[in-house]
CSV table of C-alpha atoms in Angstrom, one decimal:
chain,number,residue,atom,x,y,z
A,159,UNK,CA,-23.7,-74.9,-27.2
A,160,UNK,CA,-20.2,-75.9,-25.8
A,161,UNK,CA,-19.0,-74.3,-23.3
A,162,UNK,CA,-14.9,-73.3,-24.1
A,163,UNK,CA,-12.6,-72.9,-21.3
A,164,UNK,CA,-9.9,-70.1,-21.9
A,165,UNK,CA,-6.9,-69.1,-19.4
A,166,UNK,CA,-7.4,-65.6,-21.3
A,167,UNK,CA,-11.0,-65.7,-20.4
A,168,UNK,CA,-10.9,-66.6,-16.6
A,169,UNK,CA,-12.5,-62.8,-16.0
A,170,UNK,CA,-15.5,-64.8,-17.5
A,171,UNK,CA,-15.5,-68.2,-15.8
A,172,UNK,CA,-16.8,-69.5,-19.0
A,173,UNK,CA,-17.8,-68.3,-22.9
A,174,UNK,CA,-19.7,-69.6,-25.4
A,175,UNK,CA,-18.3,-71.0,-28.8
A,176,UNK,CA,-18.0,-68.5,-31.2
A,177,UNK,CA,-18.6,-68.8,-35.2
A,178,UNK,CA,-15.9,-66.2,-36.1
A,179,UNK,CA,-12.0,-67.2,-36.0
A,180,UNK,CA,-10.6,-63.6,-35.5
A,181,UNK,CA,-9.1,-62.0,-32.2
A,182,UNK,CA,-10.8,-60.8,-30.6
A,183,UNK,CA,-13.4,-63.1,-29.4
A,184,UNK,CA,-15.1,-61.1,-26.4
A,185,UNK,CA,-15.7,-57.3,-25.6
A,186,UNK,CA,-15.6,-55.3,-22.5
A,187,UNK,CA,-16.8,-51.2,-23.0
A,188,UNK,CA,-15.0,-49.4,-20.0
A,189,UNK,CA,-15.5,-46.7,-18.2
A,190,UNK,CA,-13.0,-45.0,-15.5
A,191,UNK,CA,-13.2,-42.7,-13.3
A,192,UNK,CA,-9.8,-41.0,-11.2
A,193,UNK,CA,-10.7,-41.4,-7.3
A,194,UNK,CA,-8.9,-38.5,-5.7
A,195,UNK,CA,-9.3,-35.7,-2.7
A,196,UNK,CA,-8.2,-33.4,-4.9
A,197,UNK,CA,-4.6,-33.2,-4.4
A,198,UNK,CA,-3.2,-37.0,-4.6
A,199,UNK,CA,-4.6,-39.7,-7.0
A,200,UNK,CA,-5.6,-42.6,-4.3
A,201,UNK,CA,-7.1,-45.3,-7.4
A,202,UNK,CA,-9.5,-45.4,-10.3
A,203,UNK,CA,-13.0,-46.4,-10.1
A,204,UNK,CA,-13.4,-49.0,-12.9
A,205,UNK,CA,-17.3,-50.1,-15.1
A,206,UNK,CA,-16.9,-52.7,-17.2
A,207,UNK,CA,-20.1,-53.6,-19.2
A,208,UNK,CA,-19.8,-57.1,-21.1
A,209,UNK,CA,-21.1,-58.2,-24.4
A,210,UNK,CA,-24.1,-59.9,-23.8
A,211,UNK,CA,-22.3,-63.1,-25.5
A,212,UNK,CA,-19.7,-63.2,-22.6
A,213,UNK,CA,-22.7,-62.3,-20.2
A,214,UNK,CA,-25.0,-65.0,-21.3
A,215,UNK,CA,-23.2,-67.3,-18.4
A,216,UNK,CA,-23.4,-65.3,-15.9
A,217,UNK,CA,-26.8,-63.7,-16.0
A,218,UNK,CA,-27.9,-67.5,-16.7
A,219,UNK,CA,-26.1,-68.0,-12.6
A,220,UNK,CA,-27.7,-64.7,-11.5
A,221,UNK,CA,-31.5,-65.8,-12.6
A,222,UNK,CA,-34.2,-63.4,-11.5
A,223,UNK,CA,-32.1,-62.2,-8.6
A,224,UNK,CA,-33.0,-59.0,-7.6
A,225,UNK,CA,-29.9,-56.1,-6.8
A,226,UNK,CA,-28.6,-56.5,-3.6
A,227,UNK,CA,-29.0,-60.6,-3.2
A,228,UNK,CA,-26.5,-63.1,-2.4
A,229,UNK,CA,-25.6,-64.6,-5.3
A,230,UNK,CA,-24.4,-61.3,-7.1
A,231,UNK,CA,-22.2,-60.6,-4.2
A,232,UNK,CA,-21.2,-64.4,-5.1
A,233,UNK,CA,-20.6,-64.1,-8.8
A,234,UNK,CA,-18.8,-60.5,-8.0
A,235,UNK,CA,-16.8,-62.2,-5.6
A,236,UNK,CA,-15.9,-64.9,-8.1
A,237,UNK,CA,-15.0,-62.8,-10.9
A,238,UNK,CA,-13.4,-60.2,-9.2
A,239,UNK,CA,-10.9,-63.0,-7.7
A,240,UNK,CA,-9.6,-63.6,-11.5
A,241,UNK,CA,-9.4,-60.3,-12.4
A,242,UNK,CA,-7.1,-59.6,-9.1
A,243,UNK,CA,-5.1,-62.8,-10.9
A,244,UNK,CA,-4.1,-60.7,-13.9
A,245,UNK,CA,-3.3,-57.7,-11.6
A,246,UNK,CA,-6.4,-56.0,-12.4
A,247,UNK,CA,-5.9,-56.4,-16.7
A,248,UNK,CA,-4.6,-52.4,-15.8
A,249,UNK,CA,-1.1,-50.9,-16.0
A,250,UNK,CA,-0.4,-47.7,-14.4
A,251,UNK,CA,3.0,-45.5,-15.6
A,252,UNK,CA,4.8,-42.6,-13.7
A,253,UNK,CA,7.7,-41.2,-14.5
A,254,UNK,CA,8.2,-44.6,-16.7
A,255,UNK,CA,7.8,-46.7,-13.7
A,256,UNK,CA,4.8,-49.0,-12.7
A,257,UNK,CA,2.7,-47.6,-10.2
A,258,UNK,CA,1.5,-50.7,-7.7
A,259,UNK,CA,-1.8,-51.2,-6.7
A,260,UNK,CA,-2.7,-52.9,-3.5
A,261,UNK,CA,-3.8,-56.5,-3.7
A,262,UNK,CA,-7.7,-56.6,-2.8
A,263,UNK,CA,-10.0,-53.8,-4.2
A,264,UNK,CA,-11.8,-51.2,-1.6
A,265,UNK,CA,-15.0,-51.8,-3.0
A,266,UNK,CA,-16.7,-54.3,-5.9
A,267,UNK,CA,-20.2,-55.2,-7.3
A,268,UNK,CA,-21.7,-57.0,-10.0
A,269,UNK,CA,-25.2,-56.2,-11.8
A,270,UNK,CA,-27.4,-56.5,-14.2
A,271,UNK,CA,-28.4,-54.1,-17.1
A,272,UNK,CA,-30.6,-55.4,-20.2
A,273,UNK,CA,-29.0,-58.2,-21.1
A,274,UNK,CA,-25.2,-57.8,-20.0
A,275,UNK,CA,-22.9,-58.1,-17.4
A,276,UNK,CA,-21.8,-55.2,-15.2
A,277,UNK,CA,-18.9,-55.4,-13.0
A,278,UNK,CA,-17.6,-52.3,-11.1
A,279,UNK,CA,-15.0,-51.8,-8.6
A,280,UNK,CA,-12.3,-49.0,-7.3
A,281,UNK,CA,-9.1,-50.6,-8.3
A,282,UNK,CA,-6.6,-49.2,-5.3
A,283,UNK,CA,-2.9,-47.4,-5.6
A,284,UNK,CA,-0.1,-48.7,-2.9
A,285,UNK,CA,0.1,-45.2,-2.1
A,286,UNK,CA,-1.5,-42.1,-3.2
A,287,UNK,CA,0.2,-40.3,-5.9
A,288,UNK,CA,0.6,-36.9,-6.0
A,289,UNK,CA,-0.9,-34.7,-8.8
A,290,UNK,CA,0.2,-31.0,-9.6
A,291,UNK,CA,2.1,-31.1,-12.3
A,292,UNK,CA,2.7,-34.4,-12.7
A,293,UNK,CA,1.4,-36.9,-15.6
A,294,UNK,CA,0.5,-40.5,-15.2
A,295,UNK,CA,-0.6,-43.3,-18.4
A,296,UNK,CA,-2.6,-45.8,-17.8
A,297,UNK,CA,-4.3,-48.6,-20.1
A,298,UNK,CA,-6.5,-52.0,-19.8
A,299,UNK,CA,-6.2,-54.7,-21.4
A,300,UNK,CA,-6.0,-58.8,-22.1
A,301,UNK,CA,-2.7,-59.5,-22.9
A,302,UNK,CA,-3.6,-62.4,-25.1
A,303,UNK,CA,-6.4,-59.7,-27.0
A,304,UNK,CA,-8.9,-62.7,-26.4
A,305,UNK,CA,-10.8,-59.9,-24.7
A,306,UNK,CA,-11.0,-56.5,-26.6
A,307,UNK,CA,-11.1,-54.2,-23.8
A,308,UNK,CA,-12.1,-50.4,-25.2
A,309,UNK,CA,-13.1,-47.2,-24.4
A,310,UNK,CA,-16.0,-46.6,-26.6
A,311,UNK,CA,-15.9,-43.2,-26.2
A,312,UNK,CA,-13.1,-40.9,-25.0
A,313,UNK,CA,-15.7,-39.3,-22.3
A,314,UNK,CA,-15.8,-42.6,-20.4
A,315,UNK,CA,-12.4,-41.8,-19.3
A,316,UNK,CA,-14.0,-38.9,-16.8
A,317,UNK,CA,-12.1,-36.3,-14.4
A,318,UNK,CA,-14.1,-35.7,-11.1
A,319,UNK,CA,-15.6,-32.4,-10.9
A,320,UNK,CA,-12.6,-30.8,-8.5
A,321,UNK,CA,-9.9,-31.5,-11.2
A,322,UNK,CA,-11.4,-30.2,-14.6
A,323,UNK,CA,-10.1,-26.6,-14.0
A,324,UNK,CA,-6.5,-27.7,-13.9
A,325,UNK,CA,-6.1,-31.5,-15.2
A,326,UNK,CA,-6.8,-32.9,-18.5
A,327,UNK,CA,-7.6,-37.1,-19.9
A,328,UNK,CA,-6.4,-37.6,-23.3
A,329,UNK,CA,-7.4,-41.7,-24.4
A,330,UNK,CA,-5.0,-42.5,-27.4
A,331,UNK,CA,-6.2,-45.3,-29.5
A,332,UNK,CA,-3.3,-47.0,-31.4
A,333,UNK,CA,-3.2,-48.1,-35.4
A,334,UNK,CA,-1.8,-51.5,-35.2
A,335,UNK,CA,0.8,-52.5,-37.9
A,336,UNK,CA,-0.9,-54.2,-41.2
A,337,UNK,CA,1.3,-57.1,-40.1
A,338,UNK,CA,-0.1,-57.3,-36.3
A,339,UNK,CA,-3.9,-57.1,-37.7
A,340,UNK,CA,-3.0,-60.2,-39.9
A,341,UNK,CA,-1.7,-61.7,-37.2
A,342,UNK,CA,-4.6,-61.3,-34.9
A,343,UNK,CA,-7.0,-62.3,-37.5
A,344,UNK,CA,-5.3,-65.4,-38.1
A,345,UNK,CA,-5.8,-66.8,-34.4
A,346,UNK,CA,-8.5,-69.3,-34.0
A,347,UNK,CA,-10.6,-68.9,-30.6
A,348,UNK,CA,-8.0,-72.3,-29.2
A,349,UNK,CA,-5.3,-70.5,-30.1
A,350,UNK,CA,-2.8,-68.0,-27.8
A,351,UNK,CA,-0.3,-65.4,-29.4
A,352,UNK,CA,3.3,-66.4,-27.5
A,353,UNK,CA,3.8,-64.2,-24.5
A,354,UNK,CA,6.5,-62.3,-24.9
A,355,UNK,CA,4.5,-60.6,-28.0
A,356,UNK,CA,1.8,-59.0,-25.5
A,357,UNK,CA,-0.5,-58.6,-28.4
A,358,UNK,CA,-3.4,-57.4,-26.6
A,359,UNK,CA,-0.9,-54.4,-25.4
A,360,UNK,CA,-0.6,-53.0,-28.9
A,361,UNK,CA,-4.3,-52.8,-29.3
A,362,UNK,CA,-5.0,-51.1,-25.9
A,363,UNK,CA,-5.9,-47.6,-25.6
A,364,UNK,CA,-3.9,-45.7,-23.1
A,365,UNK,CA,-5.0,-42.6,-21.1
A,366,UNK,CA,-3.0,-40.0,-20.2
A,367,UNK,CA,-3.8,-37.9,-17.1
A,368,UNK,CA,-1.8,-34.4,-17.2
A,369,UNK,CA,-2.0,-31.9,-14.5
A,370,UNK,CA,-0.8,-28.4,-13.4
């Protein structure tokens, strides 16, 4: 099969050719959870589990390695170098202001399970953000909505243990426009939705963390 190169896809070094036409073309399930001490919000600890399409490639680099060996600290390393390129695929809001996140993760791996791809890491704040009764958004996503980047259920947005008594995780899906679901159906797997539209931004789900 050939092998298509994609700006959109560099999170994947490489995807197969697919026989559809429609956006999107690959799929990430997600799962977050807030790191915290309990009174600031320090970063959020991030699973993404690939389609086993999108996987294919890198499982195919990661042969019969066994957890722990080099070369998944290689392909980690490798894939966790474009998604720091895209500013972790993550926005994080605040009073309607971007919360930064420092440049380099504190911790990331890369893993096997059945036949997909696993990459986790703890995606870092700047600085620590304080949490009574304050409320944060945040949401992932591929700009371009090569990649559809989901919560497949609204549990894998999880609150550690020491805040379920006084915070709460809403994840708000969206209901695109009939006109922006045509126009996402119409993009061939070559083609790129112009920039300024951020297209995969009205398909993201965004999670809302609310405290008191």
């Amino acid at each position: 099969m050939q092998i298509v190169k994609q700006s959109a896809l560099a999170l994947f070094l490489a995807v197969f050719t697919f026989t559809v036409s429609a956006h999107p073309h690959s799929f990430i399930s997600l799962k977050t959870t807030l790191v915290t001490d309990g009174t600031e919000l320090s970063g959020l600890k991030m699973r993404w589990t690939m389609d086993e399409i999108t996987s294919a490639d890198l499982l195919y680099d990661a042969g019969n390695a066994k957890p722990g060996d080099e070369v998944w600290k290689k392909l980690a390393a490798e894939v966790m170098a474009n998604v720091l390129g895209q500013h972790y695929f993550t926005e994080f809001w605040h009073n309607g202001q971007k919360v930064k996140f420092l440049n380099r993760p504190t911790e990331y791996g890369m893993s096997r399970e059945g036949h997909q791809a696993v990459l986790t890491f703890v995606l870092p704040l700047a600085q620590p953000q304080p949490l009574a009764g304050q409320k944060y958004t945040f949401s992932t996503f591929d700009p371009s909505y090569y990649v559809d980047m989901s919560y497949a259920e609204d549990s894998d947005a999880q609150l550690p243990a020491e805040l379920q008594k006084r915070c709460t995780l809403a994840v708000h899906t969206p209901k695109p426009s009939e006109e922006t679901l045509s126009f996402a159906v119409s993009l061939d797997k070559e083609d790129a939705p112009p920039e300024d539209m951020e297209l995969g931004k009205q398909f993201a789900q965004q999670v809302t963390l609310q405290c008191q």
